[in-house]
CSV table of C-alpha atoms and ligand atoms in Angstrom, one decimal:
chain,number,residue,atom,x,y,z
A,145,MET,CA,-21.4,-10.5,12.6
A,146,LYS,CA,-21.4,-10.3,8.8
A,147,GLU,CA,-19.3,-7.7,7.1
A,148,ASN,CA,-21.8,-4.9,6.6
A,149,THR,CA,-23.0,-5.1,10.2
A,150,LYS,CA,-19.4,-5.3,11.4
A,151,LEU,CA,-18.5,-2.1,9.5
A,152,LEU,CA,-21.4,-0.3,11.2
A,153,HIS,CA,-21.3,-1.7,14.7
A,154,GLY,CA,-18.2,-3.9,15.2
A,155,TYR,CA,-15.9,-1.2,16.8
A,156,GLN,CA,-16.0,2.1,18.6
A,157,VAL,CA,-18.7,3.9,16.6
A,158,LEU,CA,-20.3,6.0,19.4
A,159,ASP,CA,-18.6,8.8,21.3
A,160,GLU,CA,-18.5,7.4,24.9
A,161,HIS,CA,-18.8,10.8,26.6
A,162,THR,CA,-21.8,12.2,24.7
A,163,GLY,CA,-23.4,9.2,22.8
A,164,ALA,CA,-22.8,11.1,19.6
A,165,ALA,CA,-23.5,8.8,16.6
A,166,SER,CA,-20.3,10.0,15.0
A,167,ILE,CA,-16.9,10.0,16.7
A,168,PRO,CA,-15.9,13.7,17.2
A,169,ILE,CA,-12.8,15.2,15.5
A,170,TYR,CA,-10.5,15.8,18.5
A,171,GLN,CA,-8.8,18.8,16.8
A,172,THR,CA,-6.0,19.2,19.3
A,173,SER,CA,-2.3,18.8,19.4
A,174,THR,CA,-1.9,18.5,23.1
A,175,PHE,CA,-3.9,17.5,26.3
A,176,HIS,CA,-4.0,19.1,29.7
A,177,ASN,CA,-2.3,17.1,32.4
A,178,LYS,CA,-4.7,16.5,35.3
A,179,GLN,CA,-1.8,15.7,37.7
A,180,LEU,CA,1.9,15.6,37.4
A,181,TYR,CA,3.8,12.3,38.3
A,182,SER,CA,0.6,10.3,37.3
A,183,ASP,CA,0.5,7.3,35.1
A,184,SER,CA,-3.3,7.5,34.5
A,185,GLN,CA,-3.2,10.2,31.9
A,186,GLN,CA,-4.3,8.4,28.6
A,187,TYR,CA,-3.5,11.2,26.1
A,188,LEU,CA,-0.5,13.5,26.1
A,189,TYR,CA,0.2,14.6,22.6
A,190,THR,CA,-1.5,13.9,19.3
A,191,ARG,CA,1.6,12.4,17.6
A,192,PHE,CA,1.6,9.7,20.3
A,193,SER,CA,-2.2,9.1,20.3
A,194,ASN,CA,-5.5,10.9,19.9
A,195,PRO,CA,-9.1,9.6,20.6
A,196,THR,CA,-10.2,10.1,17.0
A,197,ILE,CA,-7.2,8.1,15.7
A,198,ASP,CA,-7.8,5.4,18.4
A,199,ALA,CA,-11.4,5.0,17.2
A,200,LEU,CA,-10.2,4.7,13.6
A,201,GLU,CA,-7.5,2.1,14.5
A,202,ASP,CA,-10.2,0.2,16.4
A,203,GLY,CA,-12.1,0.2,13.2
A,204,PHE,CA,-9.1,-1.0,11.2
A,205,ARG,CA,-8.5,-3.9,13.6
A,206,THR,CA,-12.1,-5.0,13.1
A,207,LEU,CA,-11.9,-4.6,9.3
A,208,GLU,CA,-8.6,-6.5,9.1
A,209,ASN,CA,-9.6,-9.2,11.6
A,210,ALA,CA,-6.2,-8.4,13.2
A,211,LYS,CA,-5.0,-8.0,16.8
A,212,TYR,CA,-3.2,-4.8,16.0
A,213,ALA,CA,-3.6,-2.0,13.4
A,214,ILE,CA,-1.8,1.3,13.0
A,215,SER,CA,-2.9,4.2,10.8
A,216,PHE,CA,-0.4,6.2,8.7
A,217,SER,CA,-0.4,9.5,6.7
A,218,SER,CA,-0.3,7.6,3.4
A,219,GLY,CA,0.0,4.1,2.0
A,220,MET,CA,3.7,4.8,1.3
A,221,ALA,CA,4.2,5.9,4.9
A,222,ALA,CA,2.8,2.5,6.0
A,223,ILE,CA,4.9,0.6,3.5
A,224,SER,CA,8.2,2.4,4.1
A,225,ASN,CA,7.8,2.1,7.9
A,226,VAL,CA,7.3,-1.7,7.5
A,227,ILE,CA,10.3,-2.1,5.2
A,228,MET,CA,12.4,-0.2,7.8
A,229,LEU,CA,11.9,-3.2,10.0
A,230,LEU,CA,15.0,-4.5,8.0
A,231,LYS,CA,18.5,-3.8,9.2
A,232,THR,CA,21.8,-3.0,7.4
A,233,LYS,CA,23.1,-6.0,5.4
A,234,ASP,CA,19.6,-7.6,5.2
A,235,HIS,CA,18.1,-8.7,1.9
A,236,LEU,CA,14.6,-8.1,0.6
A,237,ILE,CA,12.6,-9.8,-2.2
A,238,VAL,CA,9.9,-7.9,-4.0
A,239,PRO,CA,7.8,-8.5,-7.1
A,240,ARG,CA,9.1,-7.1,-10.4
A,241,GLU,CA,5.7,-5.3,-10.8
A,242,VAL,CA,5.7,-3.8,-7.3
A,243,TYR,CA,3.8,-0.5,-7.0
A,244,GLY,CA,5.9,2.4,-8.3
A,245,GLY,CA,6.3,4.2,-5.0
A,246,THR,CA,7.5,1.0,-3.3
A,247,CYS,CA,9.8,0.5,-6.2
A,248,GLN,CA,11.3,4.0,-5.8
A,249,PHE,CA,11.6,3.5,-2.0
A,250,VAL,CA,13.5,0.2,-2.3
A,251,THR,CA,15.8,1.3,-5.2
A,252,LYS,CA,16.4,5.0,-4.4
A,253,ILE,CA,16.5,5.0,-0.6
A,254,LEU,CA,17.1,1.5,0.8
A,255,TYR,CA,20.5,1.1,-0.7
A,256,ARG,CA,21.8,4.0,1.5
A,257,TYR,CA,21.3,1.6,4.5
A,258,GLN,CA,23.0,-1.2,2.6
A,259,ILE,CA,19.9,-3.3,2.3
A,260,ASP,CA,19.9,-5.4,-0.9
A,261,VAL,CA,16.8,-5.9,-3.0
A,262,SER,CA,15.9,-8.6,-5.6
A,263,PHE,CA,13.0,-8.3,-8.0
A,264,VAL,CA,11.3,-11.5,-9.1
A,265,ASP,CA,8.2,-12.7,-10.9
A,266,MET,CA,6.1,-13.8,-7.9
A,267,ALA,CA,3.7,-15.7,-10.1
A,268,ASP,CA,6.6,-18.2,-10.3
A,269,LEU,CA,7.4,-19.5,-6.8
A,270,ASN,CA,10.6,-21.1,-8.2
A,271,GLU,CA,11.9,-17.6,-8.9
A,272,VAL,CA,11.2,-16.7,-5.3
A,273,ARG,CA,13.0,-19.8,-4.0
A,274,ASN,CA,16.0,-19.1,-6.2
A,275,ALA,CA,16.3,-15.5,-5.0
A,276,ILE,CA,16.6,-16.5,-1.3
A,277,ARG,CA,20.1,-15.8,0.2
A,278,SER,CA,21.6,-16.4,3.6
A,279,ASN,CA,20.8,-12.8,4.5
A,280,THR,CA,17.2,-12.6,3.1
A,281,LYS,CA,14.9,-11.4,5.8
A,282,MET,CA,11.6,-10.3,4.1
A,283,ILE,CA,9.4,-11.2,1.2
A,284,TYR,CA,7.1,-8.5,0.1
A,285,LEU,CA,4.1,-9.4,-2.1
A,286,GLU,CA,1.3,-7.7,-4.0
A,287,THR,CA,-1.5,-9.9,-5.5
A,288,PRO,CA,-3.0,-9.2,-7.9
A,289,SER,CA,-0.2,-7.1,-9.2
A,290,ASN,CA,-0.4,-3.7,-10.8
A,291,PRO,CA,-1.3,-3.2,-13.7
A,292,LEU,CA,-1.3,-6.7,-15.2
A,293,LEU,CA,-3.2,-8.4,-12.4
A,294,LYS,CA,-0.7,-11.2,-12.1
A,295,VAL,CA,-1.5,-13.6,-9.2
A,296,THR,CA,0.9,-14.8,-6.5
A,297,ASP,CA,0.0,-18.1,-4.6
A,298,ILE,CA,-0.1,-16.6,-1.1
A,299,ARG,CA,-0.2,-20.0,0.7
A,300,GLY,CA,2.8,-21.3,-1.4
A,301,LEU,CA,4.8,-18.2,-0.8
A,302,VAL,CA,4.1,-18.3,3.0
A,303,ALA,CA,5.3,-21.9,3.1
A,304,ILE,CA,8.6,-21.0,1.4
A,305,ALA,CA,9.0,-18.0,3.8
A,306,LYS,CA,8.4,-20.2,6.9
A,307,GLU,CA,11.0,-22.8,5.7
A,308,HIS,CA,13.5,-20.0,5.8
A,309,ASN,CA,12.2,-18.0,8.7
A,310,LEU,CA,11.4,-14.9,6.7
A,311,ILE,CA,9.0,-12.1,7.4
A,312,THR,CA,6.1,-11.9,4.8
A,313,VAL,CA,4.4,-8.6,4.0
A,314,ALA,CA,1.4,-8.3,1.7
A,315,ASP,CA,0.2,-5.1,0.1
A,316,ASN,CA,-3.5,-5.8,0.0
A,317,THR,CA,-4.7,-2.5,-1.5
A,318,PHE,CA,-6.3,-3.9,-4.6
A,319,MET,CA,-8.4,-6.6,-3.0
A,320,THR,CA,-8.9,-5.3,0.6
A,321,THR,CA,-9.6,-7.7,3.5
A,322,LEU,CA,-13.2,-8.0,2.5
A,323,ALA,CA,-12.2,-10.1,-0.5
A,324,GLN,CA,-8.7,-11.5,0.5
A,325,GLU,CA,-7.3,-12.1,3.9
A,326,PRO,CA,-3.5,-12.4,3.8
A,327,LEU,CA,-3.2,-12.6,7.6
A,328,GLU,CA,-5.5,-15.6,7.6
A,329,LEU,CA,-3.4,-17.2,5.0
A,330,GLY,CA,-0.3,-16.9,7.2
A,331,VAL,CA,1.2,-13.6,6.1
A,332,ASP,CA,2.9,-11.7,9.0
A,333,ILE,CA,2.0,-8.1,8.1
A,334,VAL,CA,-0.6,-6.5,5.8
A,335,VAL,CA,-0.2,-3.0,4.4
A,336,GLU,CA,-2.8,-1.0,2.5
A,337,SER,CA,-3.3,2.3,0.9
A,338,VAL,CA,-6.4,3.5,2.7
A,339,THR,CA,-6.6,6.2,0.0
A,340,LYS,CA,-8.2,3.6,-2.2
A,341,PHE,CA,-11.2,1.4,-1.5
A,342,ILE,CA,-11.3,1.7,2.3
A,343,ASN,CA,-11.9,5.5,2.3
A,344,GLY,CA,-13.4,5.1,-1.1
A,345,HIS,CA,-14.2,8.7,-2.1
A,346,SER,CA,-11.0,10.0,-3.7
A,347,ASP,CA,-10.7,12.7,-1.0
A,348,VAL,CA,-8.1,11.4,1.5
A,349,VAL,CA,-4.6,10.0,1.4
A,350,ALA,CA,-3.9,7.5,4.2
A,351,GLY,CA,-2.4,4.1,5.0
A,352,LEU,CA,-2.6,1.2,7.4
A,353,VAL,CA,-0.6,-1.7,8.8
A,354,ALA,CA,-2.3,-4.7,10.3
A,355,THR,CA,-0.6,-7.7,12.1
A,356,ASN,CA,-1.2,-10.3,14.8
A,357,ASN,CA,2.4,-10.1,15.8
A,358,GLU,CA,3.0,-8.1,19.0
A,359,PHE,CA,6.8,-7.6,18.4
A,360,TYR,CA,6.2,-6.1,14.9
A,361,TYR,CA,3.4,-4.0,16.3
A,362,ASN,CA,5.5,-2.5,19.0
A,363,GLU,CA,8.4,-1.8,16.6
A,364,LEU,CA,6.0,-0.1,14.1
A,365,LYS,CA,4.4,2.0,16.9
A,366,LEU,CA,7.9,3.2,17.8
A,367,PHE,CA,8.5,4.1,14.1
A,368,GLN,CA,5.2,5.8,13.7
A,369,LYS,CA,5.8,7.9,16.7
A,370,ASN,CA,9.3,8.9,15.8
A,371,PHE,CA,9.3,9.0,12.0
A,372,GLY,CA,6.1,11.0,12.7
A,373,GLY,CA,4.0,9.8,9.7
A,374,ILE,CA,0.8,10.1,11.6
A,375,LEU,CA,-2.7,10.6,10.1
A,376,GLY,CA,-4.5,13.9,10.6
A,377,VAL,CA,-7.7,13.8,12.7
A,378,GLU,CA,-10.0,15.2,10.0
A,379,ASP,CA,-8.8,12.6,7.5
A,380,ALA,CA,-9.4,9.9,10.2
A,381,TRP,CA,-13.0,11.1,10.5
A,382,LEU,CA,-13.6,11.0,6.8
A,383,ILE,CA,-12.2,7.4,6.6
A,384,MET,CA,-14.5,6.3,9.4
A,385,ARG,CA,-17.4,7.7,7.5
A,386,GLY,CA,-16.3,6.1,4.2
A,387,MET,CA,-15.6,2.7,5.9
A,388,LYS,CA,-19.2,2.3,7.0
A,389,THR,CA,-20.3,1.8,3.4
A,390,MET,CA,-17.3,-0.1,2.2
A,391,GLY,CA,-19.0,-3.4,2.0
A,392,ILE,CA,-21.8,-2.3,-0.3
A,393,ARG,CA,-19.5,-0.1,-2.3
A,394,MET,CA,-17.1,-3.0,-2.9
A,395,ALA,CA,-19.8,-5.5,-3.8
A,396,HIS,CA,-21.2,-3.1,-6.5
A,397,ALA,CA,-17.7,-2.1,-7.8
A,398,VAL,CA,-16.6,-5.8,-8.0
A,399,SER,CA,-19.8,-6.7,-9.9
A,400,ASN,CA,-19.2,-3.9,-12.3
A,401,ALA,CA,-15.6,-5.0,-12.8
A,402,GLN,CA,-16.7,-8.6,-13.6
A,403,ALA,CA,-19.3,-7.3,-16.1
A,404,MET,CA,-16.8,-4.9,-17.7
A,405,ALA,CA,-14.1,-7.6,-18.0
A,406,GLU,CA,-16.6,-9.9,-19.8
A,407,TYR,CA,-17.8,-7.1,-22.0
A,408,LEU,CA,-14.3,-6.0,-23.0
A,409,GLN,CA,-13.2,-9.6,-23.5
A,410,ALA,CA,-15.9,-10.0,-26.2
A,411,HIS,CA,-15.2,-6.6,-27.9
A,412,PRO,CA,-13.4,-6.9,-31.3
A,413,LYS,CA,-11.3,-3.7,-30.6
A,414,ILE,CA,-9.8,-5.0,-27.3
A,415,LYS,CA,-6.6,-7.1,-27.8
A,416,LYS,CA,-6.4,-8.4,-24.3
A,417,VAL,CA,-8.1,-8.2,-20.9
A,418,TYR,CA,-6.3,-8.8,-17.6
A,419,TYR,CA,-8.7,-9.7,-14.7
A,420,PRO,CA,-8.4,-12.6,-12.2
A,421,GLY,CA,-12.1,-13.0,-12.1
A,422,LEU,CA,-12.1,-14.2,-15.7
A,423,LYS,CA,-11.8,-18.0,-16.3
A,424,SER,CA,-9.3,-17.2,-19.1
A,425,HIS,CA,-6.9,-15.6,-16.5
A,426,PRO,CA,-3.8,-17.9,-16.3
A,427,ASN,CA,-4.0,-18.0,-12.4
A,428,HIS,CA,-7.8,-17.8,-12.1
A,429,ALA,CA,-7.9,-21.0,-10.0
A,430,ILE,CA,-5.2,-19.9,-7.6
A,431,HIS,CA,-6.9,-16.5,-7.2
A,432,GLN,CA,-10.3,-18.2,-6.5
A,433,SER,CA,-8.6,-20.4,-3.9
A,434,GLN,CA,-7.4,-17.3,-1.9
A,435,ALA,CA,-9.9,-14.5,-2.7
A,436,LYS,CA,-13.7,-14.2,-2.7
A,437,ASN,CA,-14.0,-12.4,-6.0
A,438,GLY,CA,-11.9,-10.9,-8.8
A,439,GLY,CA,-11.7,-7.4,-7.2
A,440,ALA,CA,-12.8,-4.1,-8.8
A,441,VAL,CA,-9.7,-3.4,-10.9
A,442,LEU,CA,-8.9,-4.7,-14.4
A,443,SER,CA,-6.6,-3.8,-17.3
A,444,PHE,CA,-7.2,-4.0,-21.0
A,445,GLU,CA,-5.2,-3.4,-24.1
A,446,LEU,CA,-6.1,-1.4,-27.3
A,447,ALA,CA,-4.1,-2.2,-30.4
A,448,THR,CA,-2.4,1.1,-31.1
A,449,LYS,CA,-1.5,4.4,-29.5
A,450,GLU,CA,-3.9,6.1,-31.9
A,451,GLU,CA,-6.8,3.9,-30.8
A,452,LEU,CA,-5.9,4.6,-27.2
A,453,LEU,CA,-5.9,8.4,-27.8
A,454,ASP,CA,-9.2,8.2,-29.7
A,455,PHE,CA,-10.9,6.1,-26.9
A,456,THR,CA,-9.6,8.3,-24.0
A,457,SER,CA,-10.8,11.5,-25.8
A,458,LYS,CA,-14.3,10.0,-26.2
A,459,VAL,CA,-15.0,8.2,-22.9
A,460,ARG,CA,-17.2,10.3,-20.6
A,461,ILE,CA,-17.9,8.5,-17.3
A,462,PRO,CA,-14.5,7.4,-15.8
A,463,ILE,CA,-12.1,10.1,-14.8
A,464,LEU,CA,-8.7,9.8,-16.4
A,465,ALA,CA,-6.4,9.9,-13.4
A,466,VAL,CA,-3.8,8.2,-11.2
A,467,SER,CA,-5.3,6.2,-8.3
A,468,LEU,CA,-8.1,3.7,-7.9
A,469,GLY,CA,-10.7,2.6,-5.4
A,470,GLY,CA,-13.1,5.7,-5.6
A,471,VAL,CA,-16.9,5.6,-5.9
A,472,GLU,CA,-16.3,7.0,-9.4
A,473,SER,CA,-14.7,4.8,-12.1
A,474,ILE,CA,-11.0,5.7,-12.7
A,475,LEU,CA,-9.1,5.0,-15.9
A,476,SER,CA,-5.3,5.1,-15.6
A,477,HIS,CA,-2.7,4.9,-18.3
A,478,PRO,CA,0.2,3.0,-16.7
A,479,ALA,CA,2.8,3.9,-19.4
A,480,THR,CA,2.5,7.6,-18.7
A,481,MET,CA,1.4,7.5,-15.1
A,482,SER,CA,2.3,4.7,-12.6
A,483,HIS,CA,5.1,3.2,-14.8
A,484,ALA,CA,6.4,6.5,-16.3
A,485,CYS,CA,9.6,6.1,-14.3
A,486,LEU,CA,10.6,2.9,-16.1
A,487,SER,CA,12.5,3.0,-19.4
A,488,PRO,CA,10.5,2.0,-22.6
A,489,GLU,CA,12.5,-1.2,-22.6
A,490,GLU,CA,11.7,-2.0,-19.0
A,491,ARG,CA,8.0,-1.3,-19.6
A,492,ALA,CA,8.0,-3.5,-22.7
A,493,GLU,CA,9.7,-6.3,-20.7
A,494,GLN,CA,6.9,-6.1,-18.1
A,495,GLY,CA,4.1,-5.9,-20.8
A,496,VAL,CA,3.2,-2.3,-19.9
A,497,VAL,CA,2.5,-1.3,-23.5
A,498,ASP,CA,1.3,2.1,-24.7
A,499,GLY,CA,-2.2,0.7,-25.5
A,500,LEU,CA,-2.7,-0.6,-21.9
A,501,LEU,CA,-5.4,1.0,-19.7
A,502,ARG,CA,-6.3,0.2,-16.1
A,503,LEU,CA,-9.9,0.5,-15.0
A,504,SER,CA,-10.9,0.8,-11.4
A,505,CYS,CA,-14.6,0.3,-11.4
A,506,GLY,CA,-16.8,2.6,-9.4
A,507,ILE,CA,-20.4,2.2,-8.3
A,508,GLU,CA,-22.1,3.7,-11.4
A,509,ASN,CA,-24.9,1.7,-13.1
A,510,ILE,CA,-23.3,-0.9,-15.3
A,511,GLU,CA,-25.6,-0.1,-18.2
A,512,ASP,CA,-24.2,3.4,-18.3
A,513,LEU,CA,-20.6,2.3,-18.1
A,514,ILE,CA,-21.1,-0.2,-21.0
A,515,ASP,CA,-23.0,2.4,-23.1
A,516,ASP,CA,-20.2,4.9,-22.5
A,517,PHE,CA,-17.4,2.4,-23.5
A,518,GLU,CA,-19.5,1.3,-26.5
A,519,GLN,CA,-19.7,4.9,-27.9
A,520,ALA,CA,-16.0,5.6,-27.1
A,521,LEU,CA,-14.8,2.4,-28.7
A,522,GLY,CA,-16.9,3.4,-31.8
A,523,ASN,CA,-18.2,0.0,-32.5
B,217,PLP,C1,-0.9,-1.1,-4.6
B,217,PLP,C2,-0.6,0.2,-4.0
B,217,PLP,N1,0.1,0.2,-2.9
B,217,PLP,C3,0.5,1.4,-2.3
B,217,PLP,C4,0.1,2.6,-2.9
B,217,PLP,C5,0.5,3.9,-2.2
B,217,PLP,O1,-0.5,4.5,-1.5
B,217,PLP,P1,-0.6,6.1,-1.2
B,217,PLP,O2,-0.7,6.8,-2.5
B,217,PLP,O3,-1.8,6.1,-0.3
B,217,PLP,O4,0.7,6.4,-0.5
B,217,PLP,C6,-0.7,2.6,-4.0
B,217,PLP,C7,-1.1,3.9,-4.6
B,217,PLP,O5,-1.6,4.0,-5.7
B,217,PLP,C8,-1.0,1.4,-4.6
B,217,PLP,O6,-1.7,1.4,-5.8
């Protein structure tokens, strides 16, 4: 089955009891026991399992081409549960530009469990090699990175991890499995913020973990049940509805992003464009070798803070907000939003300057997006 057919028919999409074309929301916390001392009771309590959540996780397995998938109450719940696979005295390697929430989790919480963390530039595999210690257990990657769309060579990183017997985890939120398949490239565990492209409508916060490894799956099911970061059933239903159109949404958003990157690259007021779908991107070839397209997210730089404020006050179509992956285009200002917790020096070191904006392309008509940017840039 090809991707759009799969997203409509490749998993449990009908209610088996009634034939309803939409899986019902089983709005219940508990289930009547038909008989005591019986092993045949499938559902006991919604924190353990629920038919709406089971249908969604069946969908996630299909989407991710994975043996196992687990839903979580947010991307961060998925990420923190996976990182908790580590034990006291273990060492973790993460990208310097890792998503802000993950950064806070590993710097503000993980040290309490005496788990060490090293930050490296994952576009440079030598830095990864040099960071490995005798107690390193996990390498966590995000490619392309946020907000500068730096690319990590997934195959190269997996090869290093295998040499040292390390667990690899990929945050695939930006690309989604429709465009980049880390499990296929040898990564052990994929995490994604479902809040973004998978749900796609900026109305749900959720996360997922996908893996082909039974041991990690069983551990993570135990964590999900006992840390309790489960997804609500209404949110699960909304995600199932959103997922059906994910293929066509992503195709349109990616085509908009490629066109916007090319338009912005040619614009005299734009200092720099960061987008792995552009030939001028320093790791365009590596990205092309591991992903089907450049994705729907790009960043660009205006020369000064004044130009930034002028542009953001005039632009009409994209909303100015934290987040990405909605049907509507979303402009974010990393210096005051996702990277506000860094000091100005740390931001400068990473290249997150005041004039930088990130654009998550939605599914508007490209002519309207370009016209809007044209008037806001005041050509
Ligand atoms: C790359 C990435 N990973 C993880 C997250 C966290 O996801 P959530 O907000 O669903 O917890 C985000 C949120 O913006 C993100 O951009």
